[in-house]
mmCIF file of C-alpha atoms and ligand atoms in Angstrom:
data_model
loop_
_atom_site.group_PDB
_atom_site.id
_atom_site.type_symbol
_atom_site.label_atom_id
_atom_site.label_comp_id
_atom_site.label_asym_id
_atom_site.label_seq_id
_atom_site.Cartn_x
_atom_site.Cartn_y
_atom_site.Cartn_z
ATOM 1 C CA MET D 174 -54.999 -52.948 -13.128
ATOM 2 C CA THR D 175 -54.124 -55.740 -10.640
ATOM 3 C CA GLN D 176 -52.669 -54.373 -7.415
ATOM 4 C CA THR D 177 -49.201 -55.650 -6.552
ATOM 5 C CA THR D 178 -46.720 -55.210 -3.705
ATOM 6 C CA THR D 179 -42.950 -55.350 -4.043
ATOM 7 C CA LEU D 180 -40.915 -56.638 -1.103
ATOM 8 C CA SER D 181 -37.170 -56.928 -0.670
ATOM 9 C CA ILE D 182 -35.861 -60.500 -0.463
ATOM 10 C CA ALA D 183 -35.015 -59.922 3.223
ATOM 11 C CA ALA D 184 -38.520 -58.601 3.985
ATOM 12 C CA LEU D 185 -40.154 -61.565 2.253
ATOM 13 C CA HIS D 186 -37.879 -63.949 4.153
ATOM 14 C CA GLU D 187 -38.865 -62.323 7.448
ATOM 15 C CA ARG D 188 -42.588 -62.766 6.664
ATOM 16 C CA VAL D 189 -42.297 -66.370 5.544
ATOM 17 C CA GLU D 190 -40.125 -67.336 8.518
ATOM 18 C CA ALA D 191 -42.599 -65.616 10.884
ATOM 19 C CA ILE D 192 -45.443 -67.700 9.385
ATOM 20 C CA PHE D 193 -43.578 -70.935 10.102
ATOM 21 C CA LEU D 194 -42.609 -69.849 13.616
ATOM 22 C CA LYS D 195 -46.226 -68.859 14.337
ATOM 23 C CA ALA D 196 -47.290 -72.319 13.118
ATOM 24 C CA GLY D 197 -45.043 -73.896 15.752
ATOM 25 C CA LEU D 198 -41.936 -74.831 13.734
ATOM 26 C CA ASN D 199 -38.673 -74.546 15.598
ATOM 27 C CA GLY D 200 -36.018 -72.087 14.422
ATOM 28 C CA VAL D 201 -33.961 -74.601 12.457
ATOM 29 C CA GLN D 202 -37.014 -75.788 10.463
ATOM 30 C CA ALA D 203 -38.578 -72.344 9.960
ATOM 31 C CA GLY D 204 -35.313 -70.730 8.808
ATOM 32 C CA ALA D 205 -34.436 -73.427 6.276
ATOM 33 C CA LEU D 206 -37.991 -73.532 4.856
ATOM 34 C CA ALA D 207 -38.144 -69.762 4.529
ATOM 35 C CA ARG D 208 -34.788 -69.759 2.685
ATOM 36 C CA VAL D 209 -35.891 -72.298 0.080
ATOM 37 C CA ILE D 210 -39.382 -70.826 -0.468
ATOM 38 C CA VAL D 211 -38.093 -67.277 -0.800
ATOM 39 C CA ALA D 212 -35.405 -68.505 -3.204
ATOM 40 C CA GLY D 213 -38.247 -69.941 -5.345
ATOM 41 C CA GLU D 214 -40.033 -66.565 -5.491
ATOM 42 C CA ARG D 215 -36.742 -64.700 -6.014
ATOM 43 C CA ASP D 216 -35.874 -66.900 -9.008
ATOM 44 C CA ALA D 217 -39.429 -66.784 -10.480
ATOM 45 C CA CYS D 218 -40.113 -70.471 -9.797
ATOM 46 C CA LYS D 219 -43.718 -70.030 -8.705
ATOM 47 C CA SER D 220 -44.464 -73.763 -8.458
ATOM 48 C CA HIS D 221 -42.056 -73.995 -5.495
ATOM 49 C CA GLY D 222 -42.433 -70.517 -3.990
ATOM 50 C CA ILE D 223 -44.923 -69.181 -1.434
ATOM 51 C CA TYR D 224 -47.640 -71.358 -2.950
ATOM 52 C CA ARG D 225 -45.951 -74.253 -1.081
ATOM 53 C CA ILE D 226 -46.400 -72.713 2.404
ATOM 54 C CA GLU D 227 -49.975 -73.951 2.808
ATOM 55 C CA GLY D 228 -49.013 -77.511 1.849
ATOM 56 C CA ALA D 229 -46.174 -77.471 4.381
ATOM 57 C CA LEU D 230 -48.535 -76.191 7.104
ATOM 58 C CA ARG D 231 -51.216 -78.751 6.184
ATOM 59 C CA THR D 232 -48.564 -81.453 6.577
ATOM 60 C CA VAL D 233 -47.624 -80.111 10.026
ATOM 61 C CA LYS D 234 -51.291 -79.956 11.056
ATOM 62 C CA ALA D 235 -51.898 -83.523 9.852
ATOM 63 C CA GLY D 236 -49.038 -84.667 12.094
ATOM 64 C CA LYS D 237 -47.092 -86.047 9.106
ATOM 65 C CA VAL D 238 -44.012 -83.873 9.683
ATOM 66 C CA LYS D 239 -42.397 -82.954 12.999
ATOM 67 C CA ALA D 240 -42.381 -79.191 13.507
ATOM 68 C CA ASP D 241 -39.783 -79.424 16.290
ATOM 69 C CA ALA D 242 -37.412 -81.926 14.648
ATOM 70 C CA VAL D 243 -33.686 -81.391 15.031
ATOM 71 C CA PRO D 244 -31.780 -83.285 12.312
ATOM 72 C CA GLU D 245 -28.907 -85.547 13.372
ATOM 73 C CA LEU D 246 -25.642 -85.936 11.492
ATOM 74 C CA ASP D 247 -23.858 -89.286 11.275
ATOM 75 C CA SER D 248 -20.634 -88.149 9.648
ATOM 76 C CA ASN D 249 -19.450 -91.754 9.264
ATOM 77 C CA GLU D 250 -15.836 -90.634 9.792
ATOM 78 C CA GLY D 251 -13.636 -91.186 6.734
ATOM 79 C CA SER D 252 -16.419 -92.749 4.641
ATOM 80 C CA ALA D 253 -17.702 -91.426 1.313
ATOM 81 C CA ILE D 254 -21.251 -91.793 2.648
ATOM 82 C CA VAL D 255 -22.419 -89.076 5.004
ATOM 83 C CA LYS D 256 -25.849 -89.488 6.571
ATOM 84 C CA VAL D 257 -28.306 -87.100 8.116
ATOM 85 C CA ASN D 258 -31.482 -88.284 9.758
ATOM 86 C CA ALA D 259 -34.074 -85.538 9.464
ATOM 87 C CA LYS D 260 -35.901 -87.037 12.460
ATOM 88 C CA GLY D 261 -39.251 -86.667 10.761
ATOM 89 C CA GLY D 262 -38.741 -82.974 9.969
ATOM 90 C CA PHE D 263 -38.312 -81.222 6.638
ATOM 91 C CA ALA D 264 -35.410 -82.128 4.326
ATOM 92 C CA ASN D 265 -34.068 -78.587 4.057
ATOM 93 C CA PRO D 266 -32.513 -78.192 7.551
ATOM 94 C CA ALA D 267 -31.127 -81.740 7.260
ATOM 95 C CA PHE D 268 -29.467 -80.778 3.972
ATOM 96 C CA GLU D 269 -28.023 -77.586 5.478
ATOM 97 C CA LEU D 270 -26.530 -79.652 8.318
ATOM 98 C CA GLY D 271 -24.986 -82.255 6.011
ATOM 99 C CA VAL D 272 -23.637 -80.213 3.113
ATOM 100 C CA PRO D 273 -20.405 -78.895 4.748
ATOM 101 C CA VAL D 274 -19.344 -82.460 5.652
ATOM 102 C CA LEU D 275 -20.364 -83.706 2.193
ATOM 103 C CA ALA D 276 -18.174 -81.041 0.573
ATOM 104 C CA GLU D 277 -15.191 -81.738 2.832
ATOM 105 C CA ARG D 278 -15.465 -85.489 2.121
ATOM 106 C CA ALA D 279 -15.872 -85.034 -1.678
ATOM 107 C CA ARG D 280 -12.788 -82.797 -1.805
ATOM 108 C CA LYS D 281 -10.800 -85.385 0.157
ATOM 109 C CA LEU D 282 -12.030 -88.549 -1.601
ATOM 110 C CA GLY D 283 -13.014 -87.170 -5.035
ATOM 111 C CA ILE D 284 -16.619 -88.284 -4.607
ATOM 112 C CA ALA D 285 -19.009 -88.435 -1.668
ATOM 113 C CA ALA D 286 -22.721 -88.875 -1.078
ATOM 114 C CA LEU D 287 -25.095 -87.318 1.400
ATOM 115 C CA VAL D 288 -28.025 -89.536 2.340
ATOM 116 C CA ILE D 289 -30.979 -87.859 4.027
ATOM 117 C CA ASN D 290 -33.489 -90.200 5.664
ATOM 118 C CA ASP D 291 -36.904 -89.715 7.235
ATOM 119 C CA CYS D 292 -37.613 -86.302 5.778
ATOM 120 C CA THR D 293 -40.527 -84.410 4.254
ATOM 121 C CA HIS D 294 -39.526 -82.848 0.940
ATOM 122 C CA PHE D 295 -41.582 -80.370 -1.051
ATOM 123 C CA SER D 296 -39.033 -78.022 -2.555
ATOM 124 C CA ALA D 297 -37.116 -77.534 -5.777
ATOM 125 C CA LEU D 298 -33.694 -79.233 -5.912
ATOM 126 C CA TRP D 299 -31.686 -76.408 -7.473
ATOM 127 C CA PRO D 300 -31.019 -74.640 -4.132
ATOM 128 C CA GLU D 301 -29.359 -77.870 -2.995
ATOM 129 C CA VAL D 302 -27.392 -78.445 -6.178
ATOM 130 C CA GLU D 303 -26.225 -74.811 -6.058
ATOM 131 C CA ALA D 304 -25.013 -75.328 -2.478
ATOM 132 C CA VAL D 305 -22.793 -78.103 -3.897
ATOM 133 C CA THR D 306 -21.514 -76.047 -6.866
ATOM 134 C CA ASN D 307 -20.795 -73.161 -4.440
ATOM 135 C CA GLU D 308 -18.218 -75.528 -2.926
ATOM 136 C CA GLY D 309 -16.521 -75.931 -6.333
ATOM 137 C CA LEU D 310 -18.003 -79.419 -6.785
ATOM 138 C CA ALA D 311 -20.263 -81.014 -9.369
ATOM 139 C CA GLY D 312 -23.502 -82.327 -7.888
ATOM 140 C CA LEU D 313 -26.364 -84.704 -8.585
ATOM 141 C CA VAL D 314 -29.521 -84.555 -6.465
ATOM 142 C CA MET D 315 -32.603 -86.763 -6.622
ATOM 143 C CA CYS D 316 -35.571 -87.911 -4.556
ATOM 144 C CA PRO D 317 -38.810 -89.825 -5.010
ATOM 145 C CA SER D 318 -42.162 -88.138 -4.437
ATOM 146 C CA TYR D 319 -45.534 -89.939 -4.303
ATOM 147 C CA ALA D 320 -47.149 -92.241 -6.857
ATOM 148 C CA THR D 321 -48.726 -89.868 -9.382
ATOM 149 C CA VAL D 322 -46.989 -90.833 -12.654
ATOM 150 C CA ALA D 323 -47.864 -93.833 -14.836
ATOM 151 C CA PRO D 324 -44.828 -95.697 -16.235
ATOM 152 C CA THR D 325 -44.697 -95.600 -20.040
ATOM 153 C CA GLY D 326 -47.005 -98.320 -21.343
ATOM 154 C CA GLY D 327 -48.984 -98.341 -18.073
ATOM 155 C CA ASN D 328 -52.045 -96.317 -17.061
ATOM 156 C CA LYS D 329 -52.007 -96.061 -13.257
ATOM 157 C CA PRO D 330 -50.007 -93.776 -10.940
ATOM 158 C CA LEU D 331 -46.918 -95.621 -9.700
ATOM 159 C CA LEU D 332 -43.759 -93.515 -9.995
ATOM 160 C CA GLY D 333 -43.328 -90.086 -8.429
ATOM 161 C CA THR D 334 -42.663 -86.848 -10.298
ATOM 162 C CA ASN D 335 -39.153 -87.651 -9.003
ATOM 163 C CA PRO D 336 -37.045 -84.524 -9.468
ATOM 164 C CA PHE D 337 -33.491 -84.798 -10.791
ATOM 165 C CA ALA D 338 -30.921 -81.984 -10.685
ATOM 166 C CA PHE D 339 -27.328 -81.577 -11.787
ATOM 167 C CA GLY D 340 -24.869 -78.760 -11.248
ATOM 168 C CA TRP D 341 -21.386 -77.925 -12.553
ATOM 169 C CA PRO D 342 -19.380 -75.090 -10.946
ATOM 170 C CA ARG D 343 -18.171 -72.288 -13.220
ATOM 171 C CA PRO D 344 -15.234 -70.312 -11.837
ATOM 172 C CA ASN D 345 -16.358 -66.952 -13.243
ATOM 173 C CA GLY D 346 -20.116 -67.026 -13.162
ATOM 174 C CA SER D 347 -23.327 -68.761 -12.262
ATOM 175 C CA PRO D 348 -23.093 -72.545 -12.318
ATOM 176 C CA TYR D 349 -24.510 -74.783 -15.025
ATOM 177 C CA VAL D 350 -27.638 -76.209 -13.341
ATOM 178 C CA PHE D 351 -30.600 -78.175 -14.548
ATOM 179 C CA ASP D 352 -33.403 -79.323 -12.309
ATOM 180 C CA PHE D 353 -36.602 -80.944 -13.475
ATOM 181 C CA ALA D 354 -39.335 -83.383 -12.638
ATOM 182 C CA THR D 355 -39.030 -86.688 -14.495
ATOM 183 C CA SER D 356 -42.730 -86.286 -15.338
ATOM 184 C CA VAL D 357 -43.608 -83.996 -18.261
ATOM 185 C CA ALA D 358 -44.365 -81.280 -15.681
ATOM 186 C CA ALA D 359 -44.143 -80.936 -11.913
ATOM 187 C CA ARG D 360 -47.391 -81.689 -10.087
ATOM 188 C CA GLY D 361 -47.275 -78.133 -8.748
ATOM 189 C CA GLU D 362 -47.729 -76.902 -12.354
ATOM 190 C CA ILE D 363 -50.919 -78.963 -12.719
ATOM 191 C CA GLU D 364 -52.256 -77.550 -9.467
ATOM 192 C CA LEU D 365 -51.399 -73.996 -10.595
ATOM 193 C CA HIS D 366 -53.294 -74.609 -13.888
ATOM 194 C CA ARG D 367 -56.283 -75.900 -11.875
ATOM 195 C CA ARG D 368 -56.286 -72.835 -9.644
ATOM 196 C CA ALA D 369 -56.050 -70.520 -12.665
ATOM 197 C CA GLY D 370 -58.872 -72.400 -14.477
ATOM 198 C CA LYS D 371 -56.497 -73.140 -17.376
ATOM 199 C CA GLN D 372 -56.348 -76.287 -19.529
ATOM 200 C CA LEU D 373 -53.105 -78.294 -19.527
ATOM 201 C CA PRO D 374 -50.984 -78.649 -22.647
ATOM 202 C CA GLU D 375 -51.587 -81.956 -24.421
ATOM 203 C CA GLY D 376 -49.359 -84.869 -23.433
ATOM 204 C CA TRP D 377 -49.063 -84.031 -19.722
ATOM 205 C CA ALA D 378 -51.574 -86.458 -18.263
ATOM 206 C CA ILE D 379 -54.206 -89.163 -18.574
ATOM 207 C CA ASP D 380 -57.544 -89.391 -16.750
ATOM 208 C CA ALA D 381 -58.623 -92.139 -14.351
ATOM 209 C CA GLU D 382 -59.681 -94.292 -17.340
ATOM 210 C CA GLY D 383 -56.252 -93.929 -18.955
ATOM 211 C CA ASN D 384 -57.397 -91.517 -21.711
ATOM 212 C CA PRO D 385 -55.349 -88.411 -22.577
ATOM 213 C CA THR D 386 -56.713 -85.294 -20.833
ATOM 214 C CA THR D 387 -56.049 -81.557 -20.700
ATOM 215 C CA ASP D 388 -58.391 -81.017 -17.742
ATOM 216 C CA PRO D 389 -56.302 -80.420 -14.579
ATOM 217 C CA GLU D 390 -58.997 -81.950 -12.299
ATOM 218 C CA ALA D 391 -59.097 -85.112 -14.424
ATOM 219 C CA ALA D 392 -55.297 -85.185 -14.509
ATOM 220 C CA LEU D 393 -55.052 -84.931 -10.723
ATOM 221 C CA ALA D 394 -57.543 -87.796 -10.427
ATOM 222 C CA GLY D 395 -55.766 -89.817 -13.129
ATOM 223 C CA ALA D 396 -52.017 -89.986 -13.735
ATOM 224 C CA MET D 397 -49.274 -87.740 -14.995
ATOM 225 C CA LEU D 398 -46.933 -88.932 -17.764
ATOM 226 C CA PRO D 399 -43.143 -89.296 -17.677
ATOM 227 C CA PHE D 400 -41.113 -86.875 -19.813
ATOM 228 C CA GLY D 401 -39.555 -88.360 -22.952
ATOM 229 C CA GLY D 402 -41.651 -91.546 -22.897
ATOM 230 C CA HIS D 403 -39.699 -94.667 -21.939
ATOM 231 C CA LYS D 404 -36.557 -92.609 -21.208
ATOM 232 C CA GLY D 405 -38.162 -90.492 -18.479
ATOM 233 C CA SER D 406 -39.945 -93.579 -17.186
ATOM 234 C CA ALA D 407 -36.583 -95.349 -16.751
ATOM 235 C CA ILE D 408 -34.938 -92.340 -15.075
ATOM 236 C CA GLY D 409 -37.912 -92.033 -12.713
ATOM 237 C CA THR D 410 -37.498 -95.728 -11.880
ATOM 238 C CA MET D 411 -33.751 -95.254 -11.289
ATOM 239 C CA ILE D 412 -34.579 -92.531 -8.745
ATOM 240 C CA GLU D 413 -36.964 -94.889 -6.922
ATOM 241 C CA LEU D 414 -34.065 -97.396 -6.772
ATOM 242 C CA LEU D 415 -31.215 -95.058 -5.762
ATOM 243 C CA ALA D 416 -33.006 -92.476 -3.602
ATOM 244 C CA GLY D 417 -35.644 -94.846 -2.225
ATOM 245 C CA ILE D 418 -34.654 -98.500 -2.028
ATOM 246 C CA MET D 419 -30.842 -98.119 -1.971
ATOM 247 C CA ILE D 420 -30.908 -95.640 0.922
ATOM 248 C CA GLY D 421 -33.428 -97.718 2.872
ATOM 249 C CA ASP D 422 -36.226 -95.213 2.526
ATOM 250 C CA LEU D 423 -39.715 -95.078 1.015
ATOM 251 C CA THR D 424 -40.512 -95.398 -2.687
ATOM 252 C CA SER D 425 -43.264 -93.231 -4.226
ATOM 253 C CA PRO D 426 -46.019 -95.890 -3.924
ATOM 254 C CA GLU D 427 -45.004 -96.464 -0.283
ATOM 255 C CA VAL D 428 -45.129 -92.707 0.345
ATOM 256 C CA LEU D 429 -48.677 -92.538 -1.010
ATOM 257 C CA ASP D 430 -49.691 -95.532 1.145
ATOM 258 C CA TYR D 431 -48.213 -93.800 4.188
ATOM 259 C CA LEU D 432 -49.811 -90.387 3.520
ATOM 260 C CA GLY D 433 -53.039 -91.565 1.882
ATOM 261 C CA THR D 434 -53.207 -88.302 -0.071
ATOM 262 C CA THR D 435 -51.214 -86.062 -2.401
ATOM 263 C CA THR D 436 -52.429 -82.918 -0.630
ATOM 264 C CA LEU D 437 -49.658 -83.240 1.963
ATOM 265 C CA ALA D 438 -45.921 -82.944 1.325
ATOM 266 C CA PRO D 439 -44.262 -86.336 0.715
ATOM 267 C CA PHE D 440 -42.181 -88.161 3.350
ATOM 268 C CA HIS D 441 -39.166 -90.124 2.084
ATOM 269 C CA GLY D 442 -35.390 -89.801 1.676
ATOM 270 C CA GLU D 443 -33.024 -87.910 -0.610
ATOM 271 C CA LEU D 444 -29.656 -88.613 -2.243
ATOM 272 C CA ILE D 445 -27.042 -85.962 -3.017
ATOM 273 C CA ILE D 446 -23.784 -86.898 -4.776
ATOM 274 C CA ALA D 447 -20.855 -84.469 -4.885
ATOM 275 C CA MET D 448 -17.856 -84.908 -7.199
ATOM 276 C CA SER D 449 -14.566 -83.073 -7.523
ATOM 277 C CA PRO D 450 -13.841 -82.415 -11.228
ATOM 278 C CA GLU D 451 -10.149 -81.847 -10.442
ATOM 279 C CA ALA D 452 -9.878 -85.247 -8.718
ATOM 280 C CA PHE D 453 -11.587 -87.089 -11.591
ATOM 281 C CA ALA D 454 -9.535 -85.314 -14.283
ATOM 282 C CA LYS D 455 -6.182 -85.656 -12.441
ATOM 283 C CA GLY D 456 -3.402 -86.889 -14.712
ATOM 284 C CA ARG D 457 -5.433 -86.305 -17.868
ATOM 285 C CA PRO D 458 -4.827 -83.497 -20.354
ATOM 286 C CA GLY D 459 -6.644 -80.181 -19.960
ATOM 287 C CA ASP D 460 -8.307 -78.271 -17.164
ATOM 288 C CA PRO D 461 -11.858 -79.621 -16.676
ATOM 289 C CA PHE D 462 -13.281 -76.181 -15.876
ATOM 290 C CA ALA D 463 -11.740 -74.574 -18.968
ATOM 291 C CA ARG D 464 -12.938 -77.478 -21.146
ATOM 292 C CA ALA D 465 -16.440 -77.128 -19.714
ATOM 293 C CA GLU D 466 -16.440 -73.425 -20.638
ATOM 294 C CA THR D 467 -15.598 -74.356 -24.233
ATOM 295 C CA LEU D 468 -18.622 -76.665 -24.269
ATOM 296 C CA PHE D 469 -20.960 -74.046 -22.759
ATOM 297 C CA GLU D 470 -19.720 -71.420 -25.249
ATOM 298 C CA ALA D 471 -20.453 -73.816 -28.121
ATOM 299 C CA ILE D 472 -23.997 -74.393 -26.831
ATOM 300 C CA VAL D 473 -24.712 -70.701 -26.419
ATOM 301 C CA GLY D 474 -22.940 -70.022 -29.715
ATOM 302 C CA GLN D 475 -25.709 -71.901 -31.516
ATOM 303 C CA GLY D 476 -28.338 -69.581 -30.042
ATOM 304 C CA ALA D 477 -29.375 -72.127 -27.392
ATOM 305 C CA ARG D 478 -29.645 -71.071 -23.760
ATOM 306 C CA LEU D 479 -28.170 -72.839 -20.773
ATOM 307 C CA PRO D 480 -30.647 -74.203 -18.221
ATOM 308 C CA SER D 481 -31.164 -71.932 -15.190
ATOM 309 C CA GLN D 482 -30.291 -68.778 -17.152
ATOM 310 C CA ARG D 483 -33.943 -67.657 -16.893
ATOM 311 C CA ARG D 484 -33.693 -68.139 -13.118
ATOM 312 C CA PHE D 485 -30.425 -66.278 -12.810
ATOM 313 C CA VAL D 486 -31.847 -63.314 -14.744
ATOM 314 C CA ALA D 487 -34.933 -63.325 -12.465
ATOM 315 C CA ARG D 488 -32.630 -63.525 -9.423
ATOM 316 C CA LYS D 489 -30.682 -60.448 -10.525
ATOM 317 C CA THR D 490 -33.901 -58.491 -11.007
ATOM 318 C CA SER D 491 -35.229 -59.566 -7.582
ATOM 319 C CA GLU D 492 -31.941 -58.663 -5.906
ATOM 320 C CA THR D 493 -32.130 -55.112 -7.232
ATOM 321 C CA ALA D 494 -35.877 -54.462 -7.569
ATOM 322 C CA GLY D 495 -37.355 -56.864 -5.006
ATOM 323 C CA VAL D 496 -40.018 -59.567 -5.403
ATOM 324 C CA THR D 497 -43.464 -58.541 -6.642
ATOM 325 C CA LEU D 498 -46.509 -60.339 -5.233
ATOM 326 C CA THR D 499 -50.160 -60.028 -6.203
ATOM 327 C CA ALA D 500 -52.797 -58.732 -3.795
ATOM 328 C CA ALA D 501 -54.085 -62.323 -3.423
ATOM 329 C CA GLU D 502 -50.588 -63.559 -2.528
ATOM 330 C CA MET D 503 -50.127 -60.778 0.040
ATOM 331 C CA GLU D 504 -53.546 -61.582 1.511
ATOM 332 C CA GLN D 505 -52.516 -65.232 1.735
ATOM 333 C CA LEU D 506 -49.307 -64.340 3.624
ATOM 334 C CA ASP D 507 -51.225 -62.052 6.022
ATOM 335 C CA ARG D 508 -53.865 -64.724 6.640
ATOM 336 C CA LEU D 509 -51.257 -67.423 7.323
ATOM 337 C CA LEU D 510 -49.372 -65.169 9.725
ATOM 338 C CA ASP D 511 -52.552 -64.151 11.511
ATOM 339 C CA LYS D 512 -54.182 -67.569 11.852
ATOM 340 C CA GLY D 513 -51.220 -69.984 11.891
ATOM 341 C CA LEU D 514 -52.314 -73.608 11.560
ATOM 342 C CA ASP D 515 -55.990 -72.530 11.846
ATOM 343 C CA ALA D 516 -55.626 -71.066 8.339
ATOM 344 C CA VAL D 517 -55.290 -74.534 6.778
ATOM 345 C CA SER D 518 -57.629 -77.498 6.767
HETATM 346 P P1 NDP M 53 -39.008 -77.075 -15.948
HETATM 347 O O1 NDP M 53 -39.461 -77.880 -17.076
HETATM 348 O O2 NDP M 53 -39.705 -75.794 -15.671
HETATM 349 O O3 NDP M 53 -37.470 -76.707 -16.071
HETATM 350 C C1 NDP M 53 -36.513 -77.697 -16.100
HETATM 351 C C2 NDP M 53 -35.116 -77.165 -16.275
HETATM 352 O O4 NDP M 53 -34.931 -76.932 -17.675
HETATM 353 C C3 NDP M 53 -34.757 -75.879 -15.574
HETATM 354 O O5 NDP M 53 -33.425 -76.004 -15.138
HETATM 355 C C4 NDP M 53 -34.925 -74.835 -16.675
HETATM 356 O O6 NDP M 53 -34.148 -73.677 -16.492
HETATM 357 C C5 NDP M 53 -34.471 -75.594 -17.888
HETATM 358 N N1 NDP M 53 -35.044 -75.114 -19.135
HETATM 359 C C6 NDP M 53 -36.338 -74.828 -19.414
HETATM 360 N N2 NDP M 53 -36.465 -74.409 -20.684
HETATM 361 C C7 NDP M 53 -35.231 -74.427 -21.236
HETATM 362 C C8 NDP M 53 -34.691 -74.123 -22.514
HETATM 363 N N3 NDP M 53 -35.476 -73.692 -23.504
HETATM 364 N N4 NDP M 53 -33.379 -74.266 -22.701
HETATM 365 C C9 NDP M 53 -32.568 -74.697 -21.716
HETATM 366 N N5 NDP M 53 -33.011 -74.991 -20.472
HETATM 367 C C10 NDP M 53 -34.317 -74.881 -20.242
HETATM 368 O O7 NDP M 53 -39.006 -77.990 -14.618
HETATM 369 P P2 NDP M 53 -40.150 -78.902 -14.008
HETATM 370 O O8 NDP M 53 -41.481 -78.254 -14.170
HETATM 371 O O9 NDP M 53 -39.984 -80.288 -14.494
HETATM 372 O O10 NDP M 53 -39.744 -78.849 -12.450
HETATM 373 C C11 NDP M 53 -39.900 -77.636 -11.741
HETATM 374 C C12 NDP M 53 -39.358 -77.773 -10.337
HETATM 375 O O11 NDP M 53 -40.145 -78.681 -9.598
HETATM 376 C C13 NDP M 53 -37.924 -78.294 -10.225
HETATM 377 O O12 NDP M 53 -37.210 -77.317 -9.508
HETATM 378 C C14 NDP M 53 -38.020 -79.577 -9.409
HETATM 379 O O13 NDP M 53 -36.978 -79.796 -8.482
HETATM 380 C C15 NDP M 53 -39.324 -79.348 -8.673
HETATM 381 N N6 NDP M 53 -39.937 -80.623 -8.279
HETATM 382 C C16 NDP M 53 -39.840 -81.027 -6.980
HETATM 383 C C17 NDP M 53 -40.391 -82.221 -6.597
HETATM 384 C C18 NDP M 53 -40.252 -82.715 -5.200
HETATM 385 O O14 NDP M 53 -40.728 -83.805 -4.902
HETATM 386 N N7 NDP M 53 -39.612 -82.020 -4.309
HETATM 387 C C19 NDP M 53 -41.102 -83.072 -7.537
HETATM 388 C C20 NDP M 53 -41.100 -82.562 -8.879
HETATM 389 C C21 NDP M 53 -40.542 -81.382 -9.234
HETATM 390 P P3 NDP M 53 -34.877 -72.281 -16.077
HETATM 391 O O15 NDP M 53 -35.371 -72.486 -14.665
HETATM 392 O O16 NDP M 53 -33.816 -71.249 -16.199
HETATM 393 O O17 NDP M 53 -36.001 -72.063 -17.042
HETATM 394 O O1 PYC M 54 -44.322 -80.425 -8.034
HETATM 395 O O2 PYC M 54 -44.386 -82.580 -8.482
HETATM 396 C C1 PYC M 54 -44.243 -81.639 -7.704
HETATM 397 C C2 PYC M 54 -43.929 -81.934 -6.284
HETATM 398 C C3 PYC M 54 -44.213 -83.093 -5.626
HETATM 399 C C4 PYC M 54 -43.730 -82.913 -4.356
HETATM 400 C C5 PYC M 54 -43.174 -81.687 -4.291
HETATM 401 N N1 PYC M 54 -43.288 -81.097 -5.491
#
């Protein structure tokens, strides 16, 4: 039987934060990174859990992210556009700094956007979209990545896996949240298949010659495919436009040029839009939250499940029983804590 260890969420957080502090990150960076990585493990999202620590440390060691960055808020008084410059650090502390002002502005104006510039982003988007729904607001979050996805009809990496997340607050329960890559799968999933020696499902990727492949190595050397053919390709392109070009930050091909590799976490910007359902529905019949519940009940009533329900079930289990890690994962955490940046190449 494989040996496992179960840790409380707080104990796992303490370990992960200690790893980042040992690696030279300042408190604001280490705390925010530990929160998002532990949330990934807690919610059984392995592709953005502790597996991401090494990539973050490699990026620090390569000098492509500033370990001591302190994000700066430009609240742009009265405007619907709030900006945070991450100052070359990770996106997560920049988001934490900007979200209270974003929420205050969206409640006042009905809609507001948070623009994060000059950040390294490796995490899932649902923690951010849930921070918006926790404020009683609907949220849209998106960012580019690096050129790893061929546009539909093409055969070379150009678009990023460009994640896209949406959240709707529900007064009496967990929010409605979806969050996915605009490629068939996140790149982290391909890497996890490679590490496990498993073939990919068909339709995820093409090799360097443009032929379909199920070999993770060939897929990493070739290109991933957008989800839903031309539809995912267009949404991925929209994200390059809105969360790259429109906010004056890097697009996925520019990120790859800058980094020269996909083994480091990507450096670019991020766009978060918050909307007040009450403000949009004002003067129209019906309560938007009650009407949304009717829609959700109809979906579930057909036997379908709402996105994020798997995560919320996993979260409940972790909150009561803790997070279970394999012996290899525990060894990885111990090694990273012991050796700091010397543990990564
Ligand atoms: P998945 O395909 O695993 O899941 C996408 C969403 O669909 C989730 O909200 C999931 O909910 C939901 N879902 C899955 N199956 C069903 C179903 N049968 N019925 C209803 N809903 C369902 O996501 P991806 O692999 O595309 O992305 C994984 C993560 O990677 C995301 O969090 C994304 O933000 C992150 N990512 C980050 C990038 C970055 O640059 N920072 C780049 C690319 C991806 P549930 O979780 O409950 O199953
Ligand atoms: O899983 O595709 C991915 C990814 C890219 C950058 C961060 N996550």
